[in-house]
mmCIF file of C-alpha atoms in Angstrom:
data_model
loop_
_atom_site.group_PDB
_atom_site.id
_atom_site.type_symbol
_atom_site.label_atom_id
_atom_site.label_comp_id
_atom_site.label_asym_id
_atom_site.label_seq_id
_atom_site.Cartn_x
_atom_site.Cartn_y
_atom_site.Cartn_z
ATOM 1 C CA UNK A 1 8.648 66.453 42.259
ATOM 2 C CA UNK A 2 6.581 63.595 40.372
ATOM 3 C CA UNK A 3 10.599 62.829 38.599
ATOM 4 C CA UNK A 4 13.570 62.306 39.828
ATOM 5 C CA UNK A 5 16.683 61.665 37.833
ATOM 6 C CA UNK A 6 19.170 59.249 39.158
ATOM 7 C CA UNK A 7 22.291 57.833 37.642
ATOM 8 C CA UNK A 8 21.033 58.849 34.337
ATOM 9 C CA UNK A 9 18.026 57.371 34.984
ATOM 10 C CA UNK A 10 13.931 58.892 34.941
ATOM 11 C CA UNK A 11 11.960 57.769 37.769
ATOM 12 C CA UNK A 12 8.250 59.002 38.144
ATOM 13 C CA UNK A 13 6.398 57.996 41.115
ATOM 14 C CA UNK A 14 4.562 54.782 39.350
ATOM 15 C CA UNK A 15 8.280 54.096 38.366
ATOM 16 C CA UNK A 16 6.648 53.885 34.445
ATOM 17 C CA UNK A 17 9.705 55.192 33.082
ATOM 18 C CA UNK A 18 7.147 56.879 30.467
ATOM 19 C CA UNK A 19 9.187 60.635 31.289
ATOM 20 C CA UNK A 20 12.895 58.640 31.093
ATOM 21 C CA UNK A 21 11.727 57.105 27.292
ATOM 22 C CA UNK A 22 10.192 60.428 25.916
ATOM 23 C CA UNK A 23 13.919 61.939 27.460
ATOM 24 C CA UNK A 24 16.020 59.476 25.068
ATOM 25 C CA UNK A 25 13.663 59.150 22.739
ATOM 26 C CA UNK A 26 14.403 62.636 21.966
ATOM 27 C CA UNK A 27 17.758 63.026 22.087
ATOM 28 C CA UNK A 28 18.059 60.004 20.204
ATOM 29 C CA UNK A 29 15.844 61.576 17.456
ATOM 30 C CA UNK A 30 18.131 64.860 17.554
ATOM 31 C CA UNK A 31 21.571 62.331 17.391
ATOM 32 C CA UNK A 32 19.488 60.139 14.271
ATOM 33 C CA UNK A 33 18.999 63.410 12.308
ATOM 34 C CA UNK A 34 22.219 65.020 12.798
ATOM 35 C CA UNK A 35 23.960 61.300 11.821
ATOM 36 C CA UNK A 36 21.204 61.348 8.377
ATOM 37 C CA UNK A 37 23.203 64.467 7.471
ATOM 38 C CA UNK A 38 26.228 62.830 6.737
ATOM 39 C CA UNK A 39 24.958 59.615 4.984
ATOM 40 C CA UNK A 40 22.762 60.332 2.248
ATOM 41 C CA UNK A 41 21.301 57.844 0.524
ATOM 42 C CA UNK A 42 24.376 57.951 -2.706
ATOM 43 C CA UNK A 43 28.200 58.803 -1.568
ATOM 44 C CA UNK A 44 28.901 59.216 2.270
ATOM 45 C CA UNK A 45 30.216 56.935 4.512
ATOM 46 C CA UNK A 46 29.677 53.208 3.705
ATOM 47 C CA UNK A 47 27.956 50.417 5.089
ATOM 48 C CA UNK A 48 29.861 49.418 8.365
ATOM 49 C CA UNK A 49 30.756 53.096 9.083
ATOM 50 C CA UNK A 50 26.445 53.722 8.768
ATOM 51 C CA UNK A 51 25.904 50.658 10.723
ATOM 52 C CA UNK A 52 28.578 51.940 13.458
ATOM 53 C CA UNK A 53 27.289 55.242 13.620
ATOM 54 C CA UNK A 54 23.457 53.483 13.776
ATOM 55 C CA UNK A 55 24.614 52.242 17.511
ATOM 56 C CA UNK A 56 24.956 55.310 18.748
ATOM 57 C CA UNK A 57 21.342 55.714 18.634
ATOM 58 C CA UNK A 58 20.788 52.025 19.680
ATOM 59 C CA UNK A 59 22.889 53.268 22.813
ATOM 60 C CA UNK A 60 21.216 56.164 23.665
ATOM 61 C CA UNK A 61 17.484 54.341 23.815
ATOM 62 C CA UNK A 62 18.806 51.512 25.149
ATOM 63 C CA UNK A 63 20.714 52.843 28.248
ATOM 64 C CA UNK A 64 19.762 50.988 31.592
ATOM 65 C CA UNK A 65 17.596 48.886 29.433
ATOM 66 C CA UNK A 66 17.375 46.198 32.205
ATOM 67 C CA UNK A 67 15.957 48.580 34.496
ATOM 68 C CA UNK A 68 12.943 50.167 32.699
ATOM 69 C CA UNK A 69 12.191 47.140 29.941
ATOM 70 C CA UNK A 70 9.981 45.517 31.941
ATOM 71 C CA UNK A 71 7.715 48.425 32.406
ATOM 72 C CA UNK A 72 8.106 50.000 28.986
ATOM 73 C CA UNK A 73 7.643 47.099 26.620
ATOM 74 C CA UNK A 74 4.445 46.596 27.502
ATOM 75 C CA UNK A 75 3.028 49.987 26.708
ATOM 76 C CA UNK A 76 2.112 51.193 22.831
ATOM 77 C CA UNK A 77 3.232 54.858 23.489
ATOM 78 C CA UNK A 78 6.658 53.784 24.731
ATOM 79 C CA UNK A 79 7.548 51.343 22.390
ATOM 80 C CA UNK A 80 6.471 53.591 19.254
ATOM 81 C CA UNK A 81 8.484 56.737 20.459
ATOM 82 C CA UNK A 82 11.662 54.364 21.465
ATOM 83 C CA UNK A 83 11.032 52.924 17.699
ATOM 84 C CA UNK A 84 10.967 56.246 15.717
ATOM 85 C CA UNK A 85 14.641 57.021 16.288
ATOM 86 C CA UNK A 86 15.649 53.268 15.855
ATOM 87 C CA UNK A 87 13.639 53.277 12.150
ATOM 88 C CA UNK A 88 15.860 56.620 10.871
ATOM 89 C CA UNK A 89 19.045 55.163 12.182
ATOM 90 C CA UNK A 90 18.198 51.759 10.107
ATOM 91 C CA UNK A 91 16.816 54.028 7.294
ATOM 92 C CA UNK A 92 20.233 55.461 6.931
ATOM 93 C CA UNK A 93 22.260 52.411 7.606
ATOM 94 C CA UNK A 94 20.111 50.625 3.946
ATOM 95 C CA UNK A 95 20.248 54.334 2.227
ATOM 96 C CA UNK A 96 16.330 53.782 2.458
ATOM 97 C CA UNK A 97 13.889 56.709 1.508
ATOM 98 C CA UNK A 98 11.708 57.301 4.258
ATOM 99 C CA UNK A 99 9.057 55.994 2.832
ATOM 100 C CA UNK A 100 10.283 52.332 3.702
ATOM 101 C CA UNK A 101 8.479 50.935 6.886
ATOM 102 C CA UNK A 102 10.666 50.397 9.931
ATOM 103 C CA UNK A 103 10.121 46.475 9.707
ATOM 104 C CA UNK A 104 11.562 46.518 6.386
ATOM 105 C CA UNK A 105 14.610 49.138 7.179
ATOM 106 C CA UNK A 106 15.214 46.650 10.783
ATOM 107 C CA UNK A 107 15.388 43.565 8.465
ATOM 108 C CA UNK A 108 17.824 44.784 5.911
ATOM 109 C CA UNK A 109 20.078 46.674 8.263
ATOM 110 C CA UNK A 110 20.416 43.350 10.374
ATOM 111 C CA UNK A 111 18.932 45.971 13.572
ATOM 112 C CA UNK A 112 16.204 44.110 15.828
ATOM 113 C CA UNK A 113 13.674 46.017 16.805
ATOM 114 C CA UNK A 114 15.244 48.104 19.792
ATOM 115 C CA UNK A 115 11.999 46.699 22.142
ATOM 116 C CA UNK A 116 12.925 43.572 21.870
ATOM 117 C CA UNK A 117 16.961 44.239 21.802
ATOM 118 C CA UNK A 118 15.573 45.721 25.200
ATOM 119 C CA UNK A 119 13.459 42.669 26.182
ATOM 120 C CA UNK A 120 17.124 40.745 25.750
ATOM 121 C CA UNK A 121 19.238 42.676 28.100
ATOM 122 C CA UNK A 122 16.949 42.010 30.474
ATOM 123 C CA UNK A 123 17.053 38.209 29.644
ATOM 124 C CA UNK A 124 20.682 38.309 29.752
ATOM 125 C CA UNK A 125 20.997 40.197 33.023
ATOM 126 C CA UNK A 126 18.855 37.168 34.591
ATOM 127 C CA UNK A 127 21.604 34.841 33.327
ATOM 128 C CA UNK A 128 24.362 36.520 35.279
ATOM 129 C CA UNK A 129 24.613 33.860 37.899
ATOM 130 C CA UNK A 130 23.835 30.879 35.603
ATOM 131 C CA UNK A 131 26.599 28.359 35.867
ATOM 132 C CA UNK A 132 28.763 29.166 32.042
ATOM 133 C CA UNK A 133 28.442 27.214 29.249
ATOM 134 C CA UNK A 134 31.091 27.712 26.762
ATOM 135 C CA UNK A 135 29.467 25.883 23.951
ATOM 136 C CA UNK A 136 26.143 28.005 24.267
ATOM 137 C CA UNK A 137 26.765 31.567 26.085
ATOM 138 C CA UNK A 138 24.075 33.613 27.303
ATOM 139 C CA UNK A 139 24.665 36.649 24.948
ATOM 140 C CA UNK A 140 24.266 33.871 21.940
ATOM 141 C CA UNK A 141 21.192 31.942 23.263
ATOM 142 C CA UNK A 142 19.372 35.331 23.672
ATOM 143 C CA UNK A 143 19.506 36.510 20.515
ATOM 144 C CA UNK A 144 18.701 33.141 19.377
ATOM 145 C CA UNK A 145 15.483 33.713 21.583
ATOM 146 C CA UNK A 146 15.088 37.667 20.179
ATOM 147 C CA UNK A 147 15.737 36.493 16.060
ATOM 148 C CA UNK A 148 13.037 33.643 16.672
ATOM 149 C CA UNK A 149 10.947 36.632 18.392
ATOM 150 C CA UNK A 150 11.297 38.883 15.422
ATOM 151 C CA UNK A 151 10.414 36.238 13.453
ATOM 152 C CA UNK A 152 7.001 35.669 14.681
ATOM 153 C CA UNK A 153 6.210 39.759 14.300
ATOM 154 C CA UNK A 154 7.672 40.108 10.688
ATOM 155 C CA UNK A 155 5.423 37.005 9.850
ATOM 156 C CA UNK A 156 2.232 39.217 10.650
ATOM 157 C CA UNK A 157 3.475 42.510 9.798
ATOM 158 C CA UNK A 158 1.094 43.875 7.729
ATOM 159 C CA UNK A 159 3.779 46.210 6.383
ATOM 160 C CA UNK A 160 6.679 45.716 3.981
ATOM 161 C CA UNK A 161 5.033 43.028 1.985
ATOM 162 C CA UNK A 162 7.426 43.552 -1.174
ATOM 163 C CA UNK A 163 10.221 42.685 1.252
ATOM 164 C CA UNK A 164 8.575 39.934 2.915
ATOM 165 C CA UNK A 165 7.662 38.003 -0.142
ATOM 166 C CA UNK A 166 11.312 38.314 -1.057
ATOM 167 C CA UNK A 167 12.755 37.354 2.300
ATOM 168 C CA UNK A 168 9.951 35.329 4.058
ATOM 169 C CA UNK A 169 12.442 33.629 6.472
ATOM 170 C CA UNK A 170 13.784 36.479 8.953
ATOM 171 C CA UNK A 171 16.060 33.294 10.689
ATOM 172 C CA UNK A 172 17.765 31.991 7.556
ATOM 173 C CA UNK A 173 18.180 36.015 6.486
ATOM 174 C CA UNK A 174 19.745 37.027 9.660
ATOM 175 C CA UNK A 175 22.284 33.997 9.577
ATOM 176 C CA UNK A 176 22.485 33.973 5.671
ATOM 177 C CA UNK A 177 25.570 31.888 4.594
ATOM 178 C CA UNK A 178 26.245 34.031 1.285
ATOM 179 C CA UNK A 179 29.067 36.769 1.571
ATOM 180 C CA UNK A 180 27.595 40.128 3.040
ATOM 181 C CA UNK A 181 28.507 42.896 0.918
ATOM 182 C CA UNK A 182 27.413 46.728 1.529
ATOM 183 C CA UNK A 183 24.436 47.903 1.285
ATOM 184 C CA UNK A 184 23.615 49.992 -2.065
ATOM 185 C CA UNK A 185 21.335 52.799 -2.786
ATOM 186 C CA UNK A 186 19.732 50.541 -5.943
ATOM 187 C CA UNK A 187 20.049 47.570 -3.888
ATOM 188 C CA UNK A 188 17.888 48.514 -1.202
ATOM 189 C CA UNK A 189 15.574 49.808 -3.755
ATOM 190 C CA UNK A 190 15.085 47.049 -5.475
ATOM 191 C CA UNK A 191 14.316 44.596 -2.155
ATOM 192 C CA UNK A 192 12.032 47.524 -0.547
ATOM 193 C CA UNK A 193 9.955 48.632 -4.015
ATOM 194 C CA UNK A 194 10.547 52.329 -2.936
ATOM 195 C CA UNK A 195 12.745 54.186 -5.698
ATOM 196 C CA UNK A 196 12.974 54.421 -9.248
ATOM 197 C CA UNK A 197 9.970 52.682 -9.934
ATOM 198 C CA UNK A 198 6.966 54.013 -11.952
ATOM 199 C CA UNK A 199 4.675 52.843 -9.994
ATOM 200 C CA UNK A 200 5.872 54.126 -7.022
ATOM 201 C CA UNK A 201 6.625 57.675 -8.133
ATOM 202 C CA UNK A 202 3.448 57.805 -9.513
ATOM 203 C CA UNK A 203 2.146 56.952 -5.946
ATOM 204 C CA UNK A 204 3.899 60.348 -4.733
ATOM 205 C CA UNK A 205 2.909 62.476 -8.241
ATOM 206 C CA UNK A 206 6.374 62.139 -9.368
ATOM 207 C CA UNK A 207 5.567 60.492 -12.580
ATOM 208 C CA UNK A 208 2.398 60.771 -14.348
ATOM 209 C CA UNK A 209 1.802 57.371 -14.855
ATOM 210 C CA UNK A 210 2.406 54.130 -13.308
ATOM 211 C CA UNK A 211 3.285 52.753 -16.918
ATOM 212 C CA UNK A 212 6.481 51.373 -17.607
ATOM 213 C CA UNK A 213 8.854 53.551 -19.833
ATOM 214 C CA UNK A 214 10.622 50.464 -21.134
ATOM 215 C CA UNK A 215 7.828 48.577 -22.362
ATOM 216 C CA UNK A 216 3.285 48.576 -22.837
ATOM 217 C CA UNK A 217 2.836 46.924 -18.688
ATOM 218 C CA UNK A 218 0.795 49.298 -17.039
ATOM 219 C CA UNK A 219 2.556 48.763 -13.652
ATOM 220 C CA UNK A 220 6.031 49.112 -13.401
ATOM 221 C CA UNK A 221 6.692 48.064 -10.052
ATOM 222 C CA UNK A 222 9.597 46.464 -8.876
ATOM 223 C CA UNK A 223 8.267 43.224 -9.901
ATOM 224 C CA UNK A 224 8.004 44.031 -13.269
ATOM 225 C CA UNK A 225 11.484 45.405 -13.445
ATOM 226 C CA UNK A 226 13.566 42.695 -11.974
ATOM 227 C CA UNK A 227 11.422 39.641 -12.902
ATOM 228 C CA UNK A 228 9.153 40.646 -16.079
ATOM 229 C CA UNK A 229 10.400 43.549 -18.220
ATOM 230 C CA UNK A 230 12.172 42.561 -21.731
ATOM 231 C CA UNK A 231 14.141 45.665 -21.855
ATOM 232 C CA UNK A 232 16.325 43.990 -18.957
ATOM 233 C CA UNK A 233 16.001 40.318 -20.245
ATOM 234 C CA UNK A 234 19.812 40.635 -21.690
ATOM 235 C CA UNK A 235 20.986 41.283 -18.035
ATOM 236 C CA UNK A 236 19.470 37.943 -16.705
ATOM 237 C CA UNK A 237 20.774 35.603 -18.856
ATOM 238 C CA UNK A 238 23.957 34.119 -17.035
ATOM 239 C CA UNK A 239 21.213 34.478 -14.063
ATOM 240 C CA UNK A 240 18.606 32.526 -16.058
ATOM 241 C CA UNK A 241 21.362 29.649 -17.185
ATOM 242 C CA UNK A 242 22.440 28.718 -14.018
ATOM 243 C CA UNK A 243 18.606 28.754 -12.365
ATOM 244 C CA UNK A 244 17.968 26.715 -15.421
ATOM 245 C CA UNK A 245 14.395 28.952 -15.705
ATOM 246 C CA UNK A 246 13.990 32.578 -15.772
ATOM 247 C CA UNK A 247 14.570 33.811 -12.449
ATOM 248 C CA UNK A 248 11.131 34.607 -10.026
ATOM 249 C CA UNK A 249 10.852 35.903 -6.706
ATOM 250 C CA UNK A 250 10.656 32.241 -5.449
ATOM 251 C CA UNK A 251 14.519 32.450 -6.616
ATOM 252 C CA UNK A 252 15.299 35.191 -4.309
ATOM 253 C CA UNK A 253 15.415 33.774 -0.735
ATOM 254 C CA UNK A 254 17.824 31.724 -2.296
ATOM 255 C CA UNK A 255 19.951 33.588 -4.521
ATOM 256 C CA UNK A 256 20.442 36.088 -1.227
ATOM 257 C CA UNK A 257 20.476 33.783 1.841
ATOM 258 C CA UNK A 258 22.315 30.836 0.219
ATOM 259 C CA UNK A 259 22.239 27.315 1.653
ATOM 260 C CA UNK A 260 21.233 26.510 5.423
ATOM 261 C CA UNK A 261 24.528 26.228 7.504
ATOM 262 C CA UNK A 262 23.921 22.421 8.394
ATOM 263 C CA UNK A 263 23.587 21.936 3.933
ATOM 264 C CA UNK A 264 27.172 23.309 3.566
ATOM 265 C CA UNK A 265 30.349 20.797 2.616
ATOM 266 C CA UNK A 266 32.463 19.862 5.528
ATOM 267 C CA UNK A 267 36.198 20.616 5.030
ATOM 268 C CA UNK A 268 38.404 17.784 5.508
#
């Protein structure tokens, strides 16, 4: 037999663990479409219940992660079909269309990457016989180490650059000090540039042209709408009085991550 399962496991004779990642990789697909049934992008389930149901995919791809990451994280093919599944779940989780990249859909849905999520087990499985630390324990210090990780890819991602430009600092986003409040469909829409935009549904022939309906710009892209358009200038103006300038997308990273931990009042 060139595989042999064992204890769940895929084992080929190079021990690649290529065969055991297309296995999961499937049936995490089938579980991620089957889950996108029941949380469409308005109504269904809401944000913690989509994020719950997200880790059953995160499960599935990541079972026995400490054996086979080593291997598999070094290979294109295997980190792009353990991805796929990973993007719909965090898709679902931000009531994304599918049009959003997966870097984007990861960010917003607070999911790492599931590569490096695997990359991190392994870290943490090396740690086992490390003398504790209760101020710093493993679990915490590695996904210290995976965020700063993540980090450095969403910095040269050549995708999501709407998203990006709104939320530069992946670090300061993932530990954000503002309340975190669910996800909504217009939400996402507005930090991802895919939705009811006229520039992008003219992109996919669903408008027939880019030009907004509100006003004469000839690109109404999510730019336009939140920062630019006078049609919504009423709705900024409690915005614009506390900024003390009309809001930009310079405003953003801190209207949505707030102040750095270390910059907040002490109590007592």
């Amino acid at each position: 037999k060139k595989h042999l399962r064992y204890l769940g496991v895929i084992l080929d004779t190079r021990l690649s663990f290529g065969k055991h990642i297309e296995t999961v990789a499937k049936k995490a697909a089938t579980s991620a479409a089957a889950l996108g049934r029941i949380m469409p992008n308005i109504n269904g389930p809401g944000q913690w219940k989509r994020r719950l149901l997200g880790s059953v995919v995160e499960s599935q791809l990541l079972y026995a992660a400490p054996v086979w990451a080593a291997s598999v994280c070094g290979t294109a093919k295997s980190i792009r079909n353990l991805r796929r599944p990973h993007g719909v779940a965090a898709l679902r989780a931000i009531r994304a269309y599918r049009t959003v990249s997966d870097e984007a859909a990861f960010l917003l849905s607070n999911m790492p990457p599931v590569d490096l999520i695997a990359r991190e087990k392994v870290r943490i499985k090396g740690r086992y016989n490390d003398k504790p630390n209760p101020g710093d324990p493993p679990v915490s210090r590695e996904r210290k180490a995976t965020i700063v990780e993540w980090q450095m890819r969403w910095s040269t991602s050549g995708k999501a650059a709407w998203t990006r430009r709104l939320i530069p600092d992946l670090v300061r986003w993932y530990n954000r000090t503002t309340p975190i409040v669910p996800w909504t469909y217009h939400m996402t829409q507005a930090l991802t540039g895919h939705g009811c935009f006229q520039f992008y549904l003219y992109r996919f022939a669903r408008a027939s042209s880019p030009r907004c309906v509100h006003c004469q710009c000839p690109s109404d892209t999510a730019e336009h709408t939140l920062f630019h358009c006078e049609n919504w200038n009423g709705l900024c103006t409690d915005l614009r009085e506390r900024l003390g300038h009309p809001p930009t997308s310079a405003d953003v990273p801190d209207i949505l991550c707030g102040p750095l931990f270390e910059d907040l009042p002490r109590l007592g």
